[in-house]
Coordinates of C-alpha atoms and ligand atoms in Angstrom, one line a residue:
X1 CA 13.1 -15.4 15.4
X2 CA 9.3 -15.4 16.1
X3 CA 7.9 -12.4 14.6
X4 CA 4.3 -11.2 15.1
X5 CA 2.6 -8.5 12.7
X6 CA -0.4 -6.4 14.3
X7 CA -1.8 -4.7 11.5
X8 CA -5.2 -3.3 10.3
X9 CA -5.2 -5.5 6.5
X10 CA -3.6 -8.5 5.0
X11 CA -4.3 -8.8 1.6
X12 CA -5.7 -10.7 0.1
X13 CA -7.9 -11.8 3.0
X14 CA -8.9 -7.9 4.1
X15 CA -7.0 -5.5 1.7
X16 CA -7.7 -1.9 1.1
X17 CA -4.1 -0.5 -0.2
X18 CA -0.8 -1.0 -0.1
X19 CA -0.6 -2.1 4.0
X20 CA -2.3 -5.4 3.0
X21 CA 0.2 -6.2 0.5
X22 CA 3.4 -5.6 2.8
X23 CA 2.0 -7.2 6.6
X24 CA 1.0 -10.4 3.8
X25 CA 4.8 -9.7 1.4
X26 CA 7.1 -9.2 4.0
X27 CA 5.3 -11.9 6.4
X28 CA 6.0 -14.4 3.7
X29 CA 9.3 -13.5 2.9
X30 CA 9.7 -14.0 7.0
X31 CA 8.4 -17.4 6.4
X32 CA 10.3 -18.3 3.6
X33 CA 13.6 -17.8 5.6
X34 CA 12.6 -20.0 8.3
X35 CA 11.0 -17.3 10.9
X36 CA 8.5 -18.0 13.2
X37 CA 5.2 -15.6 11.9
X38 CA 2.1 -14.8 13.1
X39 CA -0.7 -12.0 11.5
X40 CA -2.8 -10.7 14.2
X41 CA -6.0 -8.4 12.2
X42 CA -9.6 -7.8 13.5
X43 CA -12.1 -10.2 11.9
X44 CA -14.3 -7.8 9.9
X45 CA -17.5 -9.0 8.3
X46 CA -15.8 -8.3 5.0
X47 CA -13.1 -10.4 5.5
X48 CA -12.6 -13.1 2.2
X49 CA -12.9 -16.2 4.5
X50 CA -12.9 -18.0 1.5
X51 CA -9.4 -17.4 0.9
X52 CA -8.2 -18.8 3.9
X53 CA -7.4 -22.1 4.6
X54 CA -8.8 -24.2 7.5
X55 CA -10.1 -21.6 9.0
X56 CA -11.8 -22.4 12.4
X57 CA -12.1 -20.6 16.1
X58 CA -9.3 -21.3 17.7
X59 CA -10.2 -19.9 21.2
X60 CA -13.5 -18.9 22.8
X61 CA -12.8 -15.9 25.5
X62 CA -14.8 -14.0 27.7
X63 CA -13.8 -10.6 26.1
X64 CA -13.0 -11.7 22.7
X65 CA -13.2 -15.1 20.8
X66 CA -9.9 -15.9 18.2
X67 CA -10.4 -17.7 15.0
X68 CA -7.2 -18.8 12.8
X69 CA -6.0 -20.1 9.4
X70 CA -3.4 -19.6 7.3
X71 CA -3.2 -17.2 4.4
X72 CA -1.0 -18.7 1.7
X73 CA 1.6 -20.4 3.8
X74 CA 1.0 -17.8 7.0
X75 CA -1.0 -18.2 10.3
X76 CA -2.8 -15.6 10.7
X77 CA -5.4 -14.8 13.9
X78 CA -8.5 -12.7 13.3
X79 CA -10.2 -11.2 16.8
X80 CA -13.6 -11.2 16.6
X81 CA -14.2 -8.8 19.0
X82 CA -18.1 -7.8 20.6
X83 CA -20.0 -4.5 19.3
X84 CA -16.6 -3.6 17.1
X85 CA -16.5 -3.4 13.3
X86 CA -20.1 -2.7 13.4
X87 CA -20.5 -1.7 10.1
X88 CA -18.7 -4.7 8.8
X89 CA -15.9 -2.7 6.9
X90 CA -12.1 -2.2 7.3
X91 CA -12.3 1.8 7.5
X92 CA -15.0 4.2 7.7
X93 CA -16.7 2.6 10.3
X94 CA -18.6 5.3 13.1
X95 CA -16.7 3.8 15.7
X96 CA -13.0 3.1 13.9
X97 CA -11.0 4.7 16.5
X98 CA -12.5 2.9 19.2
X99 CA -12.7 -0.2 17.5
X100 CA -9.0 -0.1 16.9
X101 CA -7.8 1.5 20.4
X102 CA -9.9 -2.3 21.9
X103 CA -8.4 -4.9 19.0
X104 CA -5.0 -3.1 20.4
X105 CA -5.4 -4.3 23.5
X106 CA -7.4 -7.5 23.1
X107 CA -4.0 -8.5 20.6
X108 CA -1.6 -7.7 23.2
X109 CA -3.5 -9.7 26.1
X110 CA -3.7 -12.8 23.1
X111 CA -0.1 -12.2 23.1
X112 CA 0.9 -12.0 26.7
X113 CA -1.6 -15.1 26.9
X114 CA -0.3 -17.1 24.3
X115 CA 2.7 -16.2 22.2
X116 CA 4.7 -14.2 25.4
X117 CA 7.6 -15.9 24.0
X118 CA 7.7 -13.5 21.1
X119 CA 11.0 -11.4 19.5
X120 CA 9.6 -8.7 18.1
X121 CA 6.1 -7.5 17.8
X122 CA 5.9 -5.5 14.4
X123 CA 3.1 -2.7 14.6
X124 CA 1.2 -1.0 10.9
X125 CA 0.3 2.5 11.4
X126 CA -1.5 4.4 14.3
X127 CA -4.7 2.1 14.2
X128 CA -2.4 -0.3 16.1
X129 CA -0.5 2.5 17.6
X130 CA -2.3 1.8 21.6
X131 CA -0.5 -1.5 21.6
X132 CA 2.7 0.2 22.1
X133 CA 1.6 1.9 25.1
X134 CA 0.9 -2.1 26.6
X135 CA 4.1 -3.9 25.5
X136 CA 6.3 -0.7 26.4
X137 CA 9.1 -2.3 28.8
X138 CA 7.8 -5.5 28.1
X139 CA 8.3 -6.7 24.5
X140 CA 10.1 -5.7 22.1
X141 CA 8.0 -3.2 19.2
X142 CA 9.1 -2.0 16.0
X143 CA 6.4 0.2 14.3
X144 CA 5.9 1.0 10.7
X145 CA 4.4 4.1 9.3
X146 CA 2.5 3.6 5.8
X147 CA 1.2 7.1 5.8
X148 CA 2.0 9.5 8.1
X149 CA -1.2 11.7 6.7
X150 CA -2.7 9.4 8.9
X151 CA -2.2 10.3 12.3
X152 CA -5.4 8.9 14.5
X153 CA -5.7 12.1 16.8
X154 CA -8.6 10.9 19.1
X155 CA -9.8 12.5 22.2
X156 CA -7.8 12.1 25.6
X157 CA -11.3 10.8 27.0
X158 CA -11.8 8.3 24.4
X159 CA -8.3 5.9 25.5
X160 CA -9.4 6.9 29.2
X161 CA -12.3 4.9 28.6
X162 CA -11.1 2.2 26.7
X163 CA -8.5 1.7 29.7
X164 CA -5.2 4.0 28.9
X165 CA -4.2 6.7 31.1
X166 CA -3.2 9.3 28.8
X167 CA -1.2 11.1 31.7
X168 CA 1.1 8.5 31.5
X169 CA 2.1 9.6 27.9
X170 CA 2.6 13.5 28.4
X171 CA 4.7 13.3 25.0
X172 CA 1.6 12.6 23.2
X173 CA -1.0 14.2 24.5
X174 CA -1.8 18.2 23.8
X175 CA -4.7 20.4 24.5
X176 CA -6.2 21.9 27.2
X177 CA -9.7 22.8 26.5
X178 CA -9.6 20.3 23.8
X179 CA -7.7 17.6 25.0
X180 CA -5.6 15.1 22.2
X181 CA -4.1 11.9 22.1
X182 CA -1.6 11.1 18.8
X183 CA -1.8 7.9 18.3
X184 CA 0.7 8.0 15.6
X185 CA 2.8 9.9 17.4
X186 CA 2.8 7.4 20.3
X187 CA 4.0 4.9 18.2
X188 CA 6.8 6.9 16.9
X189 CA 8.0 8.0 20.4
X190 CA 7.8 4.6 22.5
X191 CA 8.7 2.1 19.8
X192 CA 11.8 0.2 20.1
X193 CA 12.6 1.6 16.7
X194 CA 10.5 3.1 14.0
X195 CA 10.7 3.5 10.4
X196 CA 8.8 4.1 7.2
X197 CA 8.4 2.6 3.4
X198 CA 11.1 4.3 1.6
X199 CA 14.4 6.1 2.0
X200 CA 13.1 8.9 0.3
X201 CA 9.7 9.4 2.0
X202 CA 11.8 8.8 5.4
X203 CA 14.0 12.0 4.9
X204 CA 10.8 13.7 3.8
X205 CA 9.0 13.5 6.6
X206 CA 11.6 14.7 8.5
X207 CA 12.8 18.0 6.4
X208 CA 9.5 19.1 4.3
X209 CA 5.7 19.7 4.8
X210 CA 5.2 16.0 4.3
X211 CA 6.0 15.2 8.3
X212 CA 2.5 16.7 8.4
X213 CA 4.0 18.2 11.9
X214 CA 5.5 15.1 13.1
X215 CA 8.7 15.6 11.7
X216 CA 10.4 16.6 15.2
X217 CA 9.4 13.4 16.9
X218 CA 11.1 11.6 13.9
X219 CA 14.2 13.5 14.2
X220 CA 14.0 12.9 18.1
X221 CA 14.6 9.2 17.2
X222 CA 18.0 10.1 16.1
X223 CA 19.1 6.4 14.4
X224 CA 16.1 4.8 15.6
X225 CA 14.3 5.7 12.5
X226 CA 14.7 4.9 9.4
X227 CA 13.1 4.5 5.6
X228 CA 13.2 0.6 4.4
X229 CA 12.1 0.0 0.6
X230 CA 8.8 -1.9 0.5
X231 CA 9.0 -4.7 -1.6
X232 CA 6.7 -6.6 -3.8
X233 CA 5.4 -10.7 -3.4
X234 CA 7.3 -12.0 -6.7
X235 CA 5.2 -15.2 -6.3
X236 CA 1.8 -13.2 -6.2
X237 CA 2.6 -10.7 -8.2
X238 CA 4.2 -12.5 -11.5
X239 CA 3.1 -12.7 -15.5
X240 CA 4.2 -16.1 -15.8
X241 CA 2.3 -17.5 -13.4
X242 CA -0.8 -14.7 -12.6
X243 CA -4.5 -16.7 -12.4
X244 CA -6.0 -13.4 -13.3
X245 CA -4.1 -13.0 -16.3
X246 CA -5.9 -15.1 -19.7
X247 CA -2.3 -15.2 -21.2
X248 CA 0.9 -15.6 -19.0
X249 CA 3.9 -13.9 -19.9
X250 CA 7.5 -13.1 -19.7
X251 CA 10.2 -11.1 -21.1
X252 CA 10.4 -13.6 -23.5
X253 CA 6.5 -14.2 -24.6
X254 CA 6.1 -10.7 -25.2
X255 CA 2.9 -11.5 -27.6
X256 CA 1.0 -12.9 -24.8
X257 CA 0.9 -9.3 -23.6
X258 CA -0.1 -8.2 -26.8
X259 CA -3.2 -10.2 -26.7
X260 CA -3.9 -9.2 -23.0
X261 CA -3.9 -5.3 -24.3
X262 CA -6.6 -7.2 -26.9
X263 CA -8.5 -8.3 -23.8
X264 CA -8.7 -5.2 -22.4
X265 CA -9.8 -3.0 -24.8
X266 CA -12.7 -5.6 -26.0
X267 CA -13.9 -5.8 -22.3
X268 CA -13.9 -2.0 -22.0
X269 CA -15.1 -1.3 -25.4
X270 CA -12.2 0.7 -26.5
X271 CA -10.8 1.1 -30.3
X272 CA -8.5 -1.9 -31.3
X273 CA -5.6 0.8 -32.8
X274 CA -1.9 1.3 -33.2
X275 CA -1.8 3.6 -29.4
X276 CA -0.5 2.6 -26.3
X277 CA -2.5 2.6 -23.1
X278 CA -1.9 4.2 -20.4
X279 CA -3.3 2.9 -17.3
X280 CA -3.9 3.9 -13.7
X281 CA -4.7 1.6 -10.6
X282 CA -5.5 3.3 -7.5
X283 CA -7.6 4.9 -4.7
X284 CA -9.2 7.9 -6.1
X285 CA -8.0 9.9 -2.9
X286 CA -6.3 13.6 -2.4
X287 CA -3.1 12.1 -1.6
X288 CA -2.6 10.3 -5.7
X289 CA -2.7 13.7 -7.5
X290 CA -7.2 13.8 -8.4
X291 CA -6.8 16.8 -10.8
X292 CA -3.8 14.8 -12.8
X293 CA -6.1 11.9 -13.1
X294 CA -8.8 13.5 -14.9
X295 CA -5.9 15.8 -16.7
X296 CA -4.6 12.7 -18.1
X297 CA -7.9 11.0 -18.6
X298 CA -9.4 14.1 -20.4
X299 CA -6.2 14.9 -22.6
X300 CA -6.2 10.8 -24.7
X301 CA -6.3 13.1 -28.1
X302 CA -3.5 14.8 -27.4
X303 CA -1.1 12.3 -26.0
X304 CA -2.8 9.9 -28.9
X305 CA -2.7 7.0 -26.2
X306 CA -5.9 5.2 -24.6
X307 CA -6.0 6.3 -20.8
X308 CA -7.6 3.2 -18.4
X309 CA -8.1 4.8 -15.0
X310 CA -9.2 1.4 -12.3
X311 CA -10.1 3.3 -9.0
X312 CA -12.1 3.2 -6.0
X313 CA -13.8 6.6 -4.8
X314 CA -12.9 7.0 -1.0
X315 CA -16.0 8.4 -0.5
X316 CA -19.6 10.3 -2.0
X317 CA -18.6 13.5 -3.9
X318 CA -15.9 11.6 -5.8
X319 CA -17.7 8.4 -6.6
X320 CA -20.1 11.3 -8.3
X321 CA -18.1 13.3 -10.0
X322 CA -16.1 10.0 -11.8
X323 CA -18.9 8.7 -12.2
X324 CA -20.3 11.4 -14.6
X325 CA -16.8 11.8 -16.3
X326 CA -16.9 7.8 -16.8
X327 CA -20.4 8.3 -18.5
X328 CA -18.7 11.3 -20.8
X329 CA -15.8 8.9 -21.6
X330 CA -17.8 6.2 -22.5
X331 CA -19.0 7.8 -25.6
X332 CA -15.3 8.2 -26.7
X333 CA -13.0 5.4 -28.2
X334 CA -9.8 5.8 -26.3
X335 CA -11.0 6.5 -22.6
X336 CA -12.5 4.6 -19.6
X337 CA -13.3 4.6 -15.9
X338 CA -13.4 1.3 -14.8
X339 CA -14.8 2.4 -10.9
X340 CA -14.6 0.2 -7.2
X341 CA -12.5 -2.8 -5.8
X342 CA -11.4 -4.9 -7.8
X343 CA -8.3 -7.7 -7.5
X344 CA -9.0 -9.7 -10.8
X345 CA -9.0 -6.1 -13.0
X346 CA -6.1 -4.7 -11.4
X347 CA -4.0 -7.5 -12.7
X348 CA -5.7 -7.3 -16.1
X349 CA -4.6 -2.9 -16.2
X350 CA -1.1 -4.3 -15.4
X351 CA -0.8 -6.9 -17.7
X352 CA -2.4 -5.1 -20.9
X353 CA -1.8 -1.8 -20.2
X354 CA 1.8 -0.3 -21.7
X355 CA 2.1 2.4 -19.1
X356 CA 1.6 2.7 -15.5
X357 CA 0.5 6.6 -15.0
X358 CA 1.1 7.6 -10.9
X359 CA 0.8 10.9 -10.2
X360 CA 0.7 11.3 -6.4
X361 CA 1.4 14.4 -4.7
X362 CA 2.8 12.5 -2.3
X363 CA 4.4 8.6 -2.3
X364 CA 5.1 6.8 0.6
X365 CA 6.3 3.9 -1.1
X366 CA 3.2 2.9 -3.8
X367 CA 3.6 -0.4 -5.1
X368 CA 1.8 0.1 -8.1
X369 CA 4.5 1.3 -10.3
X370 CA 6.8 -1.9 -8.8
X371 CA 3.6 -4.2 -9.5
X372 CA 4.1 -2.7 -13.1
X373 CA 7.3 -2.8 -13.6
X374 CA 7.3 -7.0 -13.2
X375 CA 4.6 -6.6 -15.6
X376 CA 6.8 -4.8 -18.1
X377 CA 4.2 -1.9 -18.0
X378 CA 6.6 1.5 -17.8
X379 CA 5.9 3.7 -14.9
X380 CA 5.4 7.5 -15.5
X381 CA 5.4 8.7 -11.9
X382 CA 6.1 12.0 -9.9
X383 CA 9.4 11.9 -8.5
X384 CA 8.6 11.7 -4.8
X385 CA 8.7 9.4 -1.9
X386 CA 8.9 5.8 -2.7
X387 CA 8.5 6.5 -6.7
X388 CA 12.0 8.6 -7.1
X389 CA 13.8 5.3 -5.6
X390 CA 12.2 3.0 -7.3
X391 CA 11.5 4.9 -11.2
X392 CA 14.7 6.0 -12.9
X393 CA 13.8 8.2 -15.9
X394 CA 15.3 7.1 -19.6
X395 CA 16.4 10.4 -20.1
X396 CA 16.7 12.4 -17.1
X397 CA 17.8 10.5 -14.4
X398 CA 21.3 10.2 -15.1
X399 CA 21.5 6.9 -14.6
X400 CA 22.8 4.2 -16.7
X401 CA 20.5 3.1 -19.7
X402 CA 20.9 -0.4 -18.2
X403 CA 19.3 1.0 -14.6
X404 CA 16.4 3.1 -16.5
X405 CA 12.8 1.9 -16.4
X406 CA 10.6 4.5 -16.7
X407 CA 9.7 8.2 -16.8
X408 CA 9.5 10.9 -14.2
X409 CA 8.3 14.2 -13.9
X410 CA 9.1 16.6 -11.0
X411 CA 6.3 19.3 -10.9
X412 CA 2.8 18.5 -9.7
X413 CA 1.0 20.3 -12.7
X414 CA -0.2 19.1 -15.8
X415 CA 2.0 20.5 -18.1
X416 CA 4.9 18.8 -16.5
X417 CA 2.8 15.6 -16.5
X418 CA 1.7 16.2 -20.0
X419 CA 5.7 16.2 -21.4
X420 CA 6.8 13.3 -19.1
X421 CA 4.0 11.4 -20.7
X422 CA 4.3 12.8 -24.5
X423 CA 7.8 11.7 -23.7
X424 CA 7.2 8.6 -22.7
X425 CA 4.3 8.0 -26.1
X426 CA 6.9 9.1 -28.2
X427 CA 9.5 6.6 -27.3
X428 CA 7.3 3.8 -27.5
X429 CA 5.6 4.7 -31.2
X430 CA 9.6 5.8 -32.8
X431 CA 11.8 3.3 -30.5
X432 CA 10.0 0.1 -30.6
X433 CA 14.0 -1.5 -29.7
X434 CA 14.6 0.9 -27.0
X435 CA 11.0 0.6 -25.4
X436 CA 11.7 -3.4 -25.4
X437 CA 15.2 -2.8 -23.3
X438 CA 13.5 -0.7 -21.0
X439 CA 10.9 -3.8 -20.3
X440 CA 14.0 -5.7 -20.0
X441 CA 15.0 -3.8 -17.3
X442 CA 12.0 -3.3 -15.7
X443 CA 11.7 -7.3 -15.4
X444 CA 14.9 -8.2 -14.7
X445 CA 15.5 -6.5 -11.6
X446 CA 14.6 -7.8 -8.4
X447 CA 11.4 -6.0 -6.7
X448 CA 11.3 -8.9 -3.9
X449 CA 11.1 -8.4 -0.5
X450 CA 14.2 -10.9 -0.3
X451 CA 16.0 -7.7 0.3
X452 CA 13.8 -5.8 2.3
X453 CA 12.9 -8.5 4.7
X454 CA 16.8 -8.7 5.5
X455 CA 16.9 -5.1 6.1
X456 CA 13.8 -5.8 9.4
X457 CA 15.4 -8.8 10.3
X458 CA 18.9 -6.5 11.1
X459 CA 16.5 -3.6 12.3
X460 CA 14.8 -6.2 14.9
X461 CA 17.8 -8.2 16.2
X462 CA 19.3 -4.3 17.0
X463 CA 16.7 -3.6 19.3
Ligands
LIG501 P1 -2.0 2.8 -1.3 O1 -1.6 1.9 -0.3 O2 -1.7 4.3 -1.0 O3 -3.4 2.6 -1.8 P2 0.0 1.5 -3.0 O4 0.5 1.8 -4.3 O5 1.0 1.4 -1.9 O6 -1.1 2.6 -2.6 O7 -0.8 0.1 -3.0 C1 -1.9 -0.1 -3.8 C2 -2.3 -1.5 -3.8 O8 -3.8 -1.6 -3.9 C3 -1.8 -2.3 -5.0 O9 -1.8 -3.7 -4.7 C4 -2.9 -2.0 -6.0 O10 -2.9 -3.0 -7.1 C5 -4.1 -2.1 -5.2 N1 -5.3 -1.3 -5.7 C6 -5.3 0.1 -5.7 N2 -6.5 0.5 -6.3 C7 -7.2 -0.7 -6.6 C8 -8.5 -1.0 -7.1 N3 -9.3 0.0 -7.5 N4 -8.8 -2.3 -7.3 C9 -8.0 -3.3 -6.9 N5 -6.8 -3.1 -6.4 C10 -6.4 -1.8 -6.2

């Protein structure tokens, strides 16, 4: 089948979150089965060029010019196109609307131009939301949302200029004064079929708060929408083999991890003690639970456990205000802020750490607690979205002791947080035999996107 991806980020070239590790996961799991893929993603300024191999301009156009490479194994096409991406950056540029509503369109003429042979096109999230409104009738779409927080309401005037006519879309426009287009919503109604990251998150956004006022357009979709577990790259993301990682591991060379946790705590200056640590990996945004964060960073003394917290600040106020708690923490023994972007870290928090803390108030999918669990780093999560189908809690989920991996907590408040994770310190200080079954589990069980990928490939060739 040949398969093209449309998406704003594939890691590790341009990665921001989790979209750049699925459009890069799933796209090599395509591969792998013998699929025809392509990646079609702007060309920012930030891109890592240097991760990609041969990478040269593969067409000069009058509108747009198209360079190509491959990305571990996948071709993938970066427009370059004039007076977009300004600013050089994946998001937060002045212009980001724009600058997506014209890579859109520039993708789908490449397309029509050059690939008009394709199955399925396979759309991330409302950036990429306008190409629908081309291809509708003409190709085959299946869109994905990541977030549906994110919703790219723009003004009808804006995709009037850029060449759409928003009266042909009456389902997604609103306003009358102050007229809207909904980008995400356009994807959801005219896509061939829709879905998002995780059973869980799907029936979410149709029956609680979480459809953020979309959820009637999702159930309009009847059958045509449904929730499809991300997975996680098993060659990328893997002890035994990690670059990143000074000591590889498995479930068998358990010391190795030991002397990662060593690593750690030399390189961010904390105590060398008998305490686990606790780590966290994210975007320091709304959406992962702030106030739990700094709970858990602030409360090391009475959990006894070292708290890591590896984030990037989305933006001014928040890059301040962890800034000034990293400087308080630095004066302790058993608490750190490690702050921005960084790849070659994030693997070194999930390789020494002993617990993966994610405390989102809401969960698509996250991959951070799967990334941990091939590490053998125990999730403590909030049970929602993604994380309740992926985290099944030692004591509470009634599940199997075989099919338990972590520790959950329900309530978005510290003091549920605080037991999940006294909880969770407690069994590994009194049950060192228990905590090593539960690594077990976490490591044996397959996080690929073997299964996943099988799961598009019968959602496409229904369409
Ligand atoms: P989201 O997409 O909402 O950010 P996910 O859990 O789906 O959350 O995916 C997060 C991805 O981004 C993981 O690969 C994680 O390792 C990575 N990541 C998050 N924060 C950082 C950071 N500060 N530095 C490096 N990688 C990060």
């Amino acid at each position: 089948m040949k398969i093209i991806h449309v998406a704003t980020e594939c890691a590790p070239v341009a990665k921001v979150g989790g979209l750049g590790d699925v459009v890069y996961g799933l796209s090599r799991a395509f591969v792998a089965l013998g699929h025809d893929i392509l990646v079609i993603i702007p060309r920012y300024g930030c891109l890592r060029e240097d991760l990609i191999d041969n990478f040269h301009l593969a067409h000069k156009g009058e509108d747009f010019d198209v360079w190509t490479g491959e990305v571990d194994g996948v071709p993938v096409y970066f427009l370059d196109i004039p007076d977009s991406f300004a600013e050089g950056l994946i998001y937060g540029g002045k212009d980001d609307p724009r600058d997506f509503i014209r890579f859109s369109t520039a993708a789908y003429q490449w397309i029509c131009r050059f690939h008009n042979d394709v199955d399925v096109i396979h759309l991330h999230d409302w950036p990429v939301a306008p190409l629908v409104l081309h291809a509708r009738g003409q190709h085959k779409v299946c869109g994905t949302i990541h977030n549906i927080a994110h919703q790219g309401v723009v003004k009808q005037s804006l995709v009037w200029k850029e060449g759409i006519n928003p009266k042909n879309y009456p389902e997604v426009c609103s306003g009358f004064f102050f007229r809207r287009f909904h980008l995400l919503k356009a994807l959801i109604t005219y896509s061939d079929a829709v879905n998002t990251v995780s059973p869980t998150y799907a029936w979410e956004v149709m029956h609680t708060k979480k459809g953020c006022g979309l959820d009637q357009a999702l159930k309009d979709r009847g059958d045509r929408f449904i929730g499809i577990l991300n997975g996680v790259d098993d060659a990328y993301w893997n002890p035994k083999t990690d670059p990143y990682l000074t000591y590889k591991y498995d479930i068998k060379t358990l010391d190795s991890k030991a002397k990662l946790k060593s690593e750690l705590r030399q390189r961010l200056g904390l105590a060398n003690t008998h305490k686990p640590i606790i780590g966290v990996v994210t975007r320091l945004v709304h959406q992962k639970g702030l106030p739990l964060i700094e709970h858990a960073l602030k409360s090391f003394r009475r959990y006894n456990a070292q708290v890591i917290v590896h984030g990037l600040a989305s933006d001014d106020k928040t890059l301040a205000r962890y800034t000034k708690l990293q400087d308080e923490l630095s004066k302790t023994d058993d608490a750190r802020i490690f702050l921005g972007f960084d790849e070659a870290f994030a693997h070194k928090v999930y390789g020494g750490a002993d617990l993966l803390l994610v405390p989102s108030l809401f969960e698509p999918c996250g991959l951070t607690q799967l990334i941990a669990l091939r590490y053998g780093t125990l999730p403590i999560v909030r049970k929602t979205g993604g994380l309740a189908d992926t985290v099944f809690d030692v004591t509470y989920s009634g599940k199997p002791f075989s099919e338990c991996n972590g520790f959950t907590f329900v309530e978005p408040t510290p003091a549920a947080m605080d037991k999940a994770i006294e909880r969770a310190v407690a069994l590994w200080r009194e049950s060192p035999e228990q905590w090593f079954q539960l690594q077990e589990h976490a490591m044996g069980k397959d996080y690929s996107w073997r299964h996943s990928a099988q799961q598009y490939l019968d959602l496409y060739y229904a369409l």
